[in-house]
Coordinates of C-alpha atoms in Angstrom, one line a residue:
Chain A
M1 CA -2.6 -8.5 7.1
N2 CA -3.1 -5.9 9.7
A3 CA -6.3 -5.3 9.4
T4 CA -6.9 -9.1 9.4
S5 CA -5.0 -9.7 12.1
T6 CA -6.9 -7.3 14.7
E7 CA -10.3 -8.3 13.4
Q8 CA -9.7 -11.9 14.7
A9 CA -8.5 -10.0 17.9
S10 CA -11.6 -8.1 18.0
A11 CA -14.3 -8.7 20.5
P12 CA -17.5 -10.2 18.2
V13 CA -20.2 -8.0 18.6
T14 CA -22.1 -9.0 22.0
E15 CA -26.0 -8.0 21.8
D16 CA -25.5 -6.6 25.8
A17 CA -22.7 -4.2 24.3
L18 CA -25.2 -3.9 21.6
R19 CA -28.0 -3.0 23.7
G20 CA -26.0 -0.2 25.1
A21 CA -24.7 1.7 22.7
L22 CA -28.5 2.2 21.2
A23 CA -29.7 3.0 24.3
G24 CA -28.7 6.8 23.2
E25 CA -29.9 10.0 23.8
R26 CA -31.0 12.5 20.9
P27 CA -29.6 16.1 21.3
S28 CA -31.0 18.7 20.0
N29 CA -29.6 19.6 16.7
P30 CA -26.8 21.6 16.1
G31 CA -26.9 25.3 14.0
P32 CA -25.9 25.9 10.8
V33 CA -22.7 27.4 11.9
L34 CA -21.7 24.8 14.1
T35 CA -22.2 22.1 11.5
S36 CA -20.2 24.1 9.0
L37 CA -17.6 24.7 11.2
T38 CA -17.3 20.6 11.7
F39 CA -17.2 20.2 8.4
G40 CA -14.2 22.1 8.0
W41 CA -12.6 20.2 11.0
R42 CA -13.0 17.2 8.8
A43 CA -11.3 18.8 6.3
L44 CA -8.3 19.5 8.6
L45 CA -8.5 16.2 9.6
K46 CA -7.8 14.8 5.7
I47 CA -4.9 17.3 5.9
K48 CA -3.7 15.7 8.7
H49 CA -4.0 12.4 7.4
V50 CA -3.3 12.6 3.9
P51 CA -0.5 15.5 3.5
E52 CA 0.7 14.7 0.5
Q53 CA -2.4 16.7 -1.2
L54 CA -0.9 20.0 0.2
V55 CA 1.8 19.4 -2.8
D56 CA -0.5 22.2 -4.6
V57 CA -0.4 24.3 -2.2
T58 CA 3.3 24.2 -1.6
M59 CA 5.3 23.3 -4.3
F60 CA 3.4 24.3 -7.0
P61 CA 3.7 27.8 -5.9
I62 CA 7.4 28.2 -4.9
M63 CA 8.2 26.2 -8.9
F64 CA 6.5 29.0 -10.2
T65 CA 7.8 31.6 -8.3
L66 CA 11.7 30.5 -9.0
M67 CA 10.7 29.8 -12.6
F68 CA 9.7 33.1 -13.2
T69 CA 11.7 35.2 -11.5
Y70 CA 14.7 34.1 -12.6
L71 CA 13.7 32.7 -16.2
F72 CA 11.9 35.6 -17.7
G73 CA 13.0 38.8 -14.5
G74 CA 15.7 39.8 -17.0
A75 CA 14.1 39.6 -20.3
L76 CA 10.8 41.1 -19.2
A77 CA 12.1 43.9 -16.1
G78 CA 15.2 44.5 -16.6
S79 CA 17.0 42.9 -13.7
T80 CA 15.3 39.5 -11.6
Q81 CA 14.7 41.8 -8.4
E82 CA 12.5 44.6 -10.2
Y83 CA 10.6 41.7 -11.6
L84 CA 10.1 40.3 -8.3
Q85 CA 8.3 43.1 -6.6
F86 CA 5.9 43.2 -10.1
L87 CA 5.6 39.4 -9.9
L88 CA 5.3 38.0 -6.3
P89 CA 1.8 39.6 -6.0
G90 CA 0.6 37.9 -8.9
I91 CA 2.5 34.9 -8.4
L92 CA 0.3 35.1 -4.9
V93 CA -3.2 35.7 -6.9
Q94 CA -2.4 32.5 -9.2
A95 CA -1.2 30.3 -6.6
N96 CA -4.3 31.0 -4.9
V97 CA -6.5 30.7 -7.7
M98 CA -5.0 27.7 -8.8
I99 CA -5.3 26.0 -5.2
T100 CA -9.4 26.4 -5.5
M101 CA -9.4 23.9 -7.9
N102 CA -8.5 21.1 -5.3
T103 CA -12.3 22.1 -4.2
G104 CA -13.9 20.2 -6.9
I105 CA -11.8 17.4 -6.4
T106 CA -12.1 16.7 -3.4
L107 CA -16.0 17.0 -3.2
N108 CA -16.0 14.8 -6.4
T109 CA -13.9 12.0 -5.1
D110 CA -16.9 12.1 -2.0
I111 CA -19.6 11.8 -4.3
Q112 CA -17.6 8.6 -5.7
K113 CA -16.9 7.3 -2.5
G114 CA -20.6 7.6 -1.0
V115 CA -19.3 9.6 2.2
F116 CA -21.7 12.3 0.2
D117 CA -24.7 10.0 0.6
R118 CA -24.0 9.7 4.3
F119 CA -23.8 13.9 4.4
R120 CA -26.5 14.5 2.7
S121 CA -29.1 11.9 4.9
L122 CA -28.4 14.3 8.2
P123 CA -30.3 16.6 9.7
V124 CA -28.3 19.6 8.8
W125 CA -28.1 22.9 7.5
R126 CA -28.0 21.7 3.6
P127 CA -24.9 24.1 2.5
S128 CA -23.2 23.1 5.5
P129 CA -20.9 19.9 4.1
L130 CA -19.8 22.5 1.0
V131 CA -19.5 25.5 3.4
G132 CA -17.2 23.5 5.5
A133 CA -15.6 22.4 3.1
L134 CA -14.5 25.8 1.4
L135 CA -13.6 26.4 5.3
G136 CA -11.0 23.7 5.2
D137 CA -10.1 25.1 1.9
V138 CA -9.4 29.0 3.5
M139 CA -6.7 27.1 5.5
R140 CA -4.9 25.4 2.4
Y141 CA -5.1 29.1 0.7
S142 CA -3.6 30.4 3.7
I143 CA -1.2 28.4 3.8
G144 CA 0.1 28.5 0.2
S145 CA 0.2 32.3 0.9
A146 CA 2.7 31.9 3.4
I147 CA 4.9 30.1 1.5
V148 CA 5.0 32.4 -1.4
I149 CA 5.4 35.5 0.7
T150 CA 7.8 33.6 2.8
L151 CA 10.1 32.7 0.0
G152 CA 9.6 36.2 -1.9
L153 CA 10.9 37.8 1.3
I154 CA 14.0 35.3 0.7
L155 CA 14.3 36.2 -2.3
G156 CA 14.3 40.2 -2.0
F157 CA 10.7 41.1 -2.3
R158 CA 10.2 44.5 -0.6
P159 CA 6.4 45.2 0.0
E160 CA 6.0 49.1 0.4
G161 CA 3.0 48.7 2.1
G162 CA 4.7 46.5 5.0
A163 CA 2.7 44.2 7.3
V164 CA -0.2 45.8 7.0
G165 CA -0.6 45.7 3.0
V166 CA 0.6 42.3 2.9
V167 CA -2.3 40.8 5.2
L168 CA -5.0 43.4 4.0
S169 CA -4.2 41.7 0.6
V170 CA -4.2 37.9 1.6
V171 CA -7.5 39.0 3.1
L172 CA -8.9 39.8 0.3
L173 CA -7.3 37.3 -1.9
L174 CA -8.9 34.3 1.0
V175 CA -12.2 35.9 0.3
F176 CA -12.0 35.9 -3.6
S177 CA -10.8 32.5 -3.4
F178 CA -13.6 31.2 -1.0
C179 CA -16.3 32.6 -3.7
L180 CA -14.4 31.2 -6.7
S181 CA -14.5 27.7 -5.2
W182 CA -18.2 27.7 -5.3
L183 CA -17.3 27.4 -9.3
W184 CA -15.0 24.2 -8.7
T185 CA -17.7 22.9 -6.5
M186 CA -20.8 23.2 -8.8
L187 CA -18.8 21.7 -11.4
S188 CA -17.8 19.1 -9.3
L189 CA -21.6 18.2 -9.3
I190 CA -22.2 18.1 -12.6
L191 CA -18.9 16.4 -13.7
R192 CA -18.5 12.4 -13.4
T193 CA -15.1 11.8 -12.1
P194 CA -12.6 13.7 -10.0
N195 CA -10.3 13.6 -13.4
S196 CA -12.9 15.3 -15.9
V197 CA -13.0 17.9 -12.7
A198 CA -9.5 18.4 -13.0
G199 CA -9.6 18.7 -16.8
V200 CA -11.9 21.0 -17.1
S201 CA -11.1 23.5 -13.9
M202 CA -7.3 23.1 -16.0
M203 CA -9.0 24.3 -19.0
V204 CA -10.5 27.3 -17.6
M205 CA -7.6 28.4 -15.5
F206 CA -5.0 29.0 -17.7
P207 CA -6.2 31.1 -19.6
L208 CA -7.5 33.0 -16.7
T209 CA -4.6 33.2 -15.0
F210 CA -2.1 33.7 -17.8
V211 CA -4.3 36.7 -19.9
S212 CA -4.0 38.4 -17.1
N213 CA -1.4 41.2 -15.8
I214 CA -0.1 38.6 -13.6
F215 CA 3.2 37.9 -15.5
V216 CA 3.6 40.9 -17.7
D217 CA 1.8 44.5 -18.3
P218 CA -0.8 44.4 -20.7
K219 CA 0.7 47.0 -22.5
T220 CA 2.9 45.0 -24.9
M221 CA -0.1 43.0 -25.9
P222 CA -2.2 43.8 -28.7
G223 CA -5.2 45.5 -28.9
W224 CA -7.9 42.7 -28.5
L225 CA -5.9 41.0 -25.7
Q226 CA -5.5 43.6 -23.8
A227 CA -9.7 44.3 -24.0
A228 CA -9.5 40.4 -22.7
V229 CA -7.3 41.2 -19.7
E230 CA -9.2 44.1 -18.9
V231 CA -12.2 42.4 -18.1
N232 CA -10.8 40.0 -16.8
P233 CA -11.3 39.4 -12.8
I234 CA -7.8 38.0 -12.2
T235 CA -6.7 41.1 -13.5
H236 CA -8.4 43.3 -11.1
L237 CA -7.9 41.1 -8.1
A238 CA -3.9 41.2 -9.1
T239 CA -4.0 45.1 -9.5
V240 CA -5.1 44.7 -5.8
V241 CA -3.1 42.7 -4.3
R242 CA 0.0 44.7 -6.2
G243 CA -1.3 47.7 -5.1
L244 CA -1.7 46.8 -1.5
M245 CA 1.2 45.8 -1.4
H246 CA 3.3 48.0 -2.7
G247 CA 1.4 50.7 -0.8
S248 CA -1.4 52.4 -2.8
V249 CA -4.9 51.5 -2.0
P250 CA -6.9 51.4 -5.1
A251 CA -10.0 52.1 -3.7
G252 CA -12.3 51.7 -7.0
E253 CA -10.3 48.0 -7.7
I254 CA -11.4 46.9 -4.7
G255 CA -14.7 47.5 -4.6
W256 CA -14.6 46.2 -8.0
V257 CA -13.1 42.6 -6.2
L258 CA -15.7 42.7 -3.8
V259 CA -18.3 43.2 -5.9
S260 CA -17.4 40.1 -8.1
S261 CA -16.9 38.1 -4.9
V262 CA -20.5 38.7 -3.7
L263 CA -21.7 38.1 -7.0
L264 CA -20.0 34.5 -7.6
V265 CA -21.5 33.6 -4.5
A266 CA -25.0 35.4 -5.3
V267 CA -25.2 33.3 -8.8
L268 CA -23.2 30.0 -8.0
G269 CA -24.3 29.1 -4.5
P270 CA -28.0 28.9 -5.6
I271 CA -27.0 26.8 -8.5
T272 CA -24.9 24.7 -6.6
M273 CA -27.4 23.9 -3.9
V274 CA -30.2 23.0 -6.5
L275 CA -27.5 20.8 -8.0
Y276 CA -26.7 19.3 -4.3
R277 CA -30.4 18.8 -3.6
N278 CA -31.0 16.7 -6.7
K279 CA -27.8 14.7 -7.3
K280 CA -28.7 11.3 -8.2
Chain B
M1 CA -50.9 7.1 8.6
G2 CA -51.7 4.2 11.0
T3 CA -48.9 1.6 12.3
F4 CA -46.6 1.7 9.0
A5 CA -43.3 2.9 9.4
I6 CA -43.2 3.4 5.8
E7 CA -45.8 3.6 2.9
T8 CA -45.4 3.9 -0.7
S9 CA -48.0 4.4 -3.5
G10 CA -47.2 4.3 -7.3
L11 CA -43.1 5.2 -6.6
K12 CA -41.1 6.0 -9.8
K13 CA -38.1 7.1 -10.4
S14 CA -36.4 6.4 -14.1
F15 CA -32.9 7.5 -15.1
G16 CA -33.1 8.1 -18.9
K17 CA -34.9 5.6 -20.4
T18 CA -34.3 3.2 -17.6
H19 CA -36.9 2.6 -15.4
A20 CA -35.5 2.3 -12.4
V21 CA -38.2 2.2 -10.2
A22 CA -41.7 1.8 -12.1
G23 CA -44.3 1.9 -9.6
V24 CA -43.7 0.8 -6.0
D25 CA -46.0 0.4 -3.4
L26 CA -45.1 -0.9 -0.3
A27 CA -46.6 -0.8 3.2
V28 CA -44.0 -1.7 6.0
S29 CA -45.2 -2.2 9.7
A30 CA -43.3 -0.8 12.2
G31 CA -40.8 -2.9 14.3
G32 CA -39.0 -5.9 13.0
V33 CA -37.3 -6.9 9.2
Y34 CA -38.5 -6.0 6.0
G35 CA -36.4 -7.4 3.7
V36 CA -36.5 -6.3 0.0
L37 CA -35.5 -9.0 -2.3
G38 CA -33.9 -8.9 -5.7
P39 CA -30.8 -8.8 -8.0
N40 CA -29.1 -5.8 -9.0
G41 CA -30.3 -3.5 -10.7
A42 CA -34.0 -4.3 -10.0
G43 CA -34.3 -0.8 -8.6
K44 CA -33.4 -1.7 -4.7
T45 CA -30.8 1.4 -4.0
T46 CA -32.9 3.5 -6.0
A47 CA -35.7 2.9 -4.0
I48 CA -34.4 3.2 -0.8
R49 CA -32.5 6.3 -2.1
M50 CA -36.1 8.2 -2.7
L51 CA -36.8 6.9 1.2
A52 CA -34.3 8.1 2.7
T53 CA -34.5 11.6 0.7
L54 CA -31.6 11.6 -1.1
L55 CA -33.4 11.2 -4.5
R56 CA -36.7 12.7 -5.3
P57 CA -39.2 10.4 -6.7
D58 CA -40.7 11.2 -10.6
A59 CA -43.7 10.1 -9.6
G60 CA -46.1 9.0 -6.5
E61 CA -46.1 9.2 -2.6
A62 CA -43.6 8.1 -0.1
Q63 CA -44.5 8.4 4.1
V64 CA -41.8 7.2 6.2
L65 CA -42.9 7.4 10.0
G66 CA -45.5 9.4 9.3
Y67 CA -43.8 12.2 7.1
D68 CA -43.6 12.9 3.5
V69 CA -40.1 12.3 1.9
V70 CA -39.9 15.1 -0.4
R71 CA -42.3 17.7 1.6
D72 CA -40.9 16.7 5.6
A73 CA -37.4 15.8 4.3
R74 CA -35.6 16.7 7.0
A75 CA -38.1 15.4 9.6
V76 CA -37.5 12.1 7.5
R77 CA -33.7 12.8 8.1
S78 CA -33.8 12.9 11.7
R79 CA -35.2 10.0 12.3
V80 CA -33.8 7.4 9.7
G81 CA -30.6 6.0 9.0
L82 CA -28.7 5.1 6.1
T83 CA -25.9 2.4 5.6
G84 CA -25.2 2.2 1.9
Q85 CA -24.1 -0.4 -0.4
F86 CA -20.6 0.4 0.2
A87 CA -19.3 1.9 3.3
S88 CA -20.0 5.6 3.6
V89 CA -17.6 7.1 6.1
D90 CA -14.7 9.0 4.9
E91 CA -11.8 6.5 4.8
D92 CA -9.0 9.1 5.0
L93 CA -10.5 9.4 8.7
T94 CA -10.2 7.2 11.6
G95 CA -12.9 5.2 13.1
V96 CA -13.1 7.4 16.3
E97 CA -12.9 10.7 13.8
N98 CA -15.8 9.4 11.7
L99 CA -18.2 8.8 14.5
L100 CA -17.2 12.0 16.3
L101 CA -17.7 14.3 12.9
L102 CA -21.0 12.5 13.3
A103 CA -21.6 12.7 16.6
R104 CA -21.0 16.7 16.5
L105 CA -23.2 16.8 13.2
L106 CA -25.9 15.5 15.0
G107 CA -25.7 17.6 18.5
Y108 CA -23.2 16.0 20.9
S109 CA -20.9 18.3 22.7
R110 CA -17.4 17.4 22.1
R111 CA -17.2 15.7 25.7
R112 CA -20.2 13.3 25.2
G113 CA -19.9 12.8 21.4
R114 CA -16.1 11.4 22.4
E115 CA -18.1 9.2 24.8
R116 CA -20.5 8.4 22.2
A117 CA -18.3 7.3 19.4
G118 CA -16.4 5.3 22.0
D119 CA -19.5 3.4 22.9
L120 CA -20.0 2.4 19.5
L121 CA -16.9 1.4 18.8
D122 CA -16.7 -1.0 22.1
A123 CA -20.2 -2.4 21.1
F124 CA -18.9 -3.2 17.1
G125 CA -15.7 -4.7 18.2
L126 CA -13.6 -2.0 16.8
A127 CA -12.3 -0.7 19.8
E128 CA -8.6 -1.5 18.9
A129 CA -9.2 -0.1 15.7
A130 CA -10.2 3.5 16.9
D131 CA -7.2 5.0 15.8
R132 CA -6.5 3.6 12.5
Q133 CA -8.0 5.2 9.3
V134 CA -10.6 3.5 7.7
K135 CA -8.9 3.0 4.3
K136 CA -7.0 0.1 6.6
Y137 CA -10.2 -1.9 7.9
S138 CA -10.7 -5.1 6.4
G139 CA -14.2 -5.4 4.5
G140 CA -16.1 -6.9 7.7
M141 CA -14.5 -3.9 10.1
R142 CA -15.9 -1.1 7.1
R143 CA -19.1 -2.6 7.1
R144 CA -19.6 -2.2 11.1
I145 CA -18.2 1.1 11.3
D146 CA -20.5 1.7 8.0
I147 CA -23.8 0.9 10.7
A148 CA -22.3 2.0 13.5
A149 CA -22.5 5.4 12.1
S150 CA -25.9 5.3 11.1
L151 CA -26.7 4.7 15.1
V152 CA -24.6 7.5 16.1
V153 CA -28.6 8.6 17.1
T154 CA -30.6 5.4 17.4
P155 CA -32.7 6.0 14.6
E156 CA -36.6 4.7 14.9
L157 CA -35.4 3.3 11.4
I158 CA -32.9 2.3 9.5
F159 CA -32.2 1.6 5.8
L160 CA -29.4 -1.2 5.5
D161 CA -28.5 -1.2 1.4
E162 CA -27.2 -4.5 0.8
P163 CA -25.2 -4.9 4.0
T164 CA -23.3 -7.8 3.5
T165 CA -22.8 -8.2 0.4
G166 CA -18.8 -9.1 -0.3
L167 CA -18.8 -10.3 3.2
D168 CA -17.3 -13.1 4.6
P169 CA -19.5 -15.7 6.4
R170 CA -18.0 -15.0 9.7
S171 CA -18.5 -10.7 9.1
R172 CA -22.3 -11.7 7.4
N173 CA -22.7 -13.5 10.7
Q174 CA -21.9 -10.6 12.9
V175 CA -23.8 -8.3 10.5
W176 CA -26.9 -10.5 11.1
E177 CA -26.4 -10.3 14.9
I178 CA -26.6 -6.4 14.8
V179 CA -29.4 -6.5 12.6
R180 CA -31.7 -8.9 15.4
G181 CA -29.8 -6.7 18.2
M182 CA -31.3 -3.4 16.4
V183 CA -34.8 -4.8 16.0
A184 CA -34.7 -6.2 19.9
E185 CA -34.5 -2.6 20.7
G186 CA -37.4 -1.6 18.6
T187 CA -35.5 -0.2 15.4
T188 CA -37.5 -0.6 12.1
V189 CA -35.3 -2.3 9.8
L190 CA -35.8 -2.2 6.1
L191 CA -33.2 -4.2 4.6
T192 CA -31.8 -4.9 0.7
T193 CA -30.7 -8.1 -0.3
Q194 CA -29.5 -10.6 -3.2
Y195 CA -29.7 -13.8 -1.0
L196 CA -32.8 -15.3 -0.1
D197 CA -31.5 -16.6 2.8
E198 CA -30.4 -13.4 4.0
A199 CA -34.0 -12.6 3.8
D200 CA -35.1 -15.8 5.1
Q201 CA -32.9 -15.9 8.2
L202 CA -33.6 -12.0 9.0
A203 CA -37.5 -10.5 7.6
D204 CA -40.3 -11.0 8.9
R205 CA -41.7 -10.0 5.6
I206 CA -40.3 -9.7 2.3
A207 CA -40.9 -7.9 -1.0
V208 CA -39.5 -9.4 -4.3
I209 CA -38.8 -6.8 -6.7
D210 CA -37.7 -7.2 -10.4
H211 CA -37.6 -4.1 -12.9
G212 CA -38.7 -1.7 -10.9
K213 CA -41.8 -3.6 -9.5
V214 CA -42.7 -5.3 -6.8
I215 CA -43.5 -9.1 -8.2
A216 CA -44.5 -10.8 -4.6
E217 CA -44.3 -9.9 -1.2
G218 CA -45.2 -11.9 1.9
S219 CA -43.7 -13.9 4.9
S220 CA -40.7 -16.0 3.8
G221 CA -42.9 -19.5 4.3
Q222 CA -45.4 -17.9 1.8
L223 CA -42.3 -17.2 -0.6
K224 CA -41.2 -20.4 -0.4
A225 CA -44.1 -22.3 -0.8
S226 CA -45.3 -20.5 -3.9
V227 CA -41.6 -21.6 -4.8
G228 CA -41.5 -25.4 -3.9
A229 CA -39.6 -27.1 -0.7
G230 CA -36.0 -26.3 -2.8
S231 CA -34.1 -28.2 -5.4
L232 CA -32.4 -31.1 -6.0
Q233 CA -28.9 -31.4 -7.6
V234 CA -27.1 -34.5 -8.9
R235 CA -24.1 -35.6 -10.4
L236 CA -23.1 -38.7 -12.0
R237 CA -20.2 -40.5 -12.5
A238 CA -20.7 -41.2 -16.1
P239 CA -22.3 -38.2 -18.1
G240 CA -23.5 -40.6 -20.6
Q241 CA -26.5 -41.7 -18.1
R242 CA -27.6 -38.1 -17.6
A243 CA -30.5 -39.1 -20.5
E244 CA -31.3 -41.8 -18.2
A245 CA -31.2 -40.2 -14.6
E246 CA -33.3 -37.8 -15.9
R247 CA -36.0 -40.1 -17.2
V248 CA -35.9 -42.0 -13.6
L249 CA -35.9 -38.7 -11.1
A250 CA -38.9 -37.5 -13.6
G251 CA -40.7 -40.6 -12.7
V252 CA -40.2 -40.5 -8.9
L253 CA -40.3 -37.1 -8.5
E254 CA -43.2 -36.0 -11.0
V255 CA -41.3 -32.7 -11.4
Q256 CA -39.2 -31.6 -14.5
V257 CA -36.2 -32.5 -14.5
E258 CA -33.1 -29.8 -15.7
P259 CA -30.1 -30.8 -16.9
S260 CA -27.5 -28.2 -15.6
A261 CA -24.6 -26.3 -17.6
D262 CA -22.4 -29.3 -16.1
P263 CA -23.0 -32.5 -18.3
A264 CA -22.9 -34.7 -15.7
A265 CA -25.4 -33.4 -13.8
L266 CA -28.6 -32.5 -13.0
S267 CA -31.8 -30.4 -10.9
A268 CA -34.8 -30.3 -10.3
R269 CA -37.4 -28.4 -8.0
I270 CA -39.0 -30.5 -6.0
S271 CA -42.4 -30.0 -3.8
D272 CA -42.1 -33.0 -1.9
P273 CA -39.0 -33.6 0.0
E274 CA -40.1 -37.3 0.8
R275 CA -39.7 -38.3 -2.8
V276 CA -36.1 -37.5 -3.0
A277 CA -34.7 -40.5 -0.9
R278 CA -36.7 -42.4 -3.3
S279 CA -35.4 -41.2 -6.1
L280 CA -32.1 -41.3 -5.3
A281 CA -32.3 -45.1 -4.2
E282 CA -33.9 -45.6 -8.0
L283 CA -31.3 -44.3 -9.1
S284 CA -29.2 -46.9 -8.0
R285 CA -31.2 -49.6 -8.8
S286 CA -31.0 -48.4 -12.3
G287 CA -27.1 -48.8 -12.2
I288 CA -26.7 -45.0 -12.6
D289 CA -24.1 -44.1 -10.3
V290 CA -24.1 -40.7 -8.4
T291 CA -21.1 -38.8 -6.8
E292 CA -22.5 -36.2 -5.9
F293 CA -26.2 -34.6 -4.3
A294 CA -27.4 -31.8 -2.5
L295 CA -30.7 -31.0 -1.2
G296 CA -30.9 -27.0 -1.3
Q297 CA -33.4 -24.2 -0.4
P298 CA -34.5 -22.4 -3.7
S299 CA -32.2 -19.9 -4.7
L300 CA -33.1 -16.6 -5.6
D301 CA -32.9 -17.9 -9.4
E302 CA -35.1 -20.1 -8.4
V303 CA -37.8 -17.4 -6.9
F304 CA -37.3 -15.7 -9.8
L305 CA -37.7 -18.1 -12.3
A306 CA -40.8 -19.4 -10.0
L307 CA -42.4 -15.8 -9.9
T308 CA -41.2 -14.3 -13.2
G309 CA -40.5 -17.2 -15.2
H310 CA -37.3 -15.4 -16.3
A311 CA -34.4 -15.8 -13.9
A312 CA -32.8 -13.1 -11.6
E313 CA -30.4 -10.8 -14.2
E314 CA -28.9 -8.2 -13.7
T315 CA -29.9 -5.2 -15.9
P316 CA -26.7 -4.4 -17.6
E317 CA -28.0 -0.6 -18.7
E318 CA -29.0 0.1 -15.0
T319 CA -24.9 -0.5 -13.8
P320 CA -22.2 1.8 -14.1
E321 CA -22.1 5.6 -15.2
E322 CA -26.3 6.3 -15.3
T323 CA -27.1 5.2 -11.7
P324 CA -23.8 5.9 -9.8
E325 CA -25.8 4.4 -6.6
E326 CA -25.7 0.8 -8.2
D327 CA -22.1 1.4 -9.0
A328 CA -19.2 0.1 -6.9
A329 CA -16.9 3.3 -6.6

């Protein structure tokens, strides 16, 4: 109704106006950094217009932090306060890793809606729509991290590593999340609907985050499960974040996280670009 | 390459067992409108997507503005505009944000991009809707913003894939005006459509495509000549008189008269409009009451019937998931 009334009011398309609009110049094509940032700007605009999409970076981590601290804190670590010191860095990892799934769902929606074709038909550096979307997601991860840390501080989390440790661990987490997002980007180019992307992502993410040292010390697990926890990259990431926040710098583990981040992009990036180029 | 804006030979693309495009040869001159006419699933969208570098051909060659669509894809991309069957702008963003986004991606500065977006919104009668999210636009407005999005940098060639499908007549006329305006400014337009009258109104030359192949090519006059002048539809007061009416009409028109699905109606392809008046007079002389009659241009169905011997049909297996480009959302 609203739209119709405006259409009635709007001026008809006149040939003169059209002529003016068509006599356009032809600026030179911008470089990859600028186009990626421009696509990142689009992601931010989408957050502005559809703030509901921030539910996963706000409500979800809050819920998990509160639930785990108060449900299991006493049983697992003797007191909720003590458990919080152990849990919070882990929850931070879990929240970020979970938020990365949104990348795939968003991209798949773009493909369904046809806006993807518009972007692919532009003379820009080909990965820039994907890189830009991931840059926009880094903003989401930052929001999620800020919320978890703030909530933690309110509940009594006291990082011994101080502000520097917290900031460093968040930066590392953002790097890893950015790299992991390529997995979901790749998936969204293979699967047909946003729902199936969400389904498959959940199937991967749940075991990946729970079969790790995020919630409990693996020492109490059976041997075979400990082995699984040990090879899970999320375990290493949680160890690093926990270490940095509490003042010990596990250099070897940091290297491990950085190497796996680079590997993720090095392997998934090219596969994703081939899929992107050949997408029907 | 000469003067052709688009030249293809043996262009092919299959999805699984479906041969969406089964060897298309086209030669489209620069300037003017070239119409590609065919039913849903005929392969129009697939062909356009290959020409716009969104899809790699399985076989064959295609050159757009002198550049190969596979080897020089980027050169093609920077010279053509594409407007898909369904609005391909970001519906979460506002009209002005969408255009600014594209302007920035195409190298405009923030300030010039904003001016450019404003000019386009004005020209397309969308200035008032500039700050509204595109998902709140009406169908006609969406189609206009989508076309505007393809013109941020004025392309030498623009692909319009069924630009008026699903539009009301008023919005359709606006789109036609836009197309004529673009042609007047020297842009070559390749337009796909399911409507013969649209191709007739806009296109200088038309290719009729069916099951992934070009089955006829020529000016609209040439095509229509191959089909006949049009068709006569007659509706009788008494369905019981249909057999007699069929005989009377066939006698005067000297063509075959077909009973329609409506038990009181008949239709005939006519070659000579002169005879229509006489045939109607003959009906009334025979005591057969006619409640309605209409003389229409040949429909796409009739073109297809004449060209292929079968009606224009949708190819169902090519529609939903296998080829999302023919699909709605």
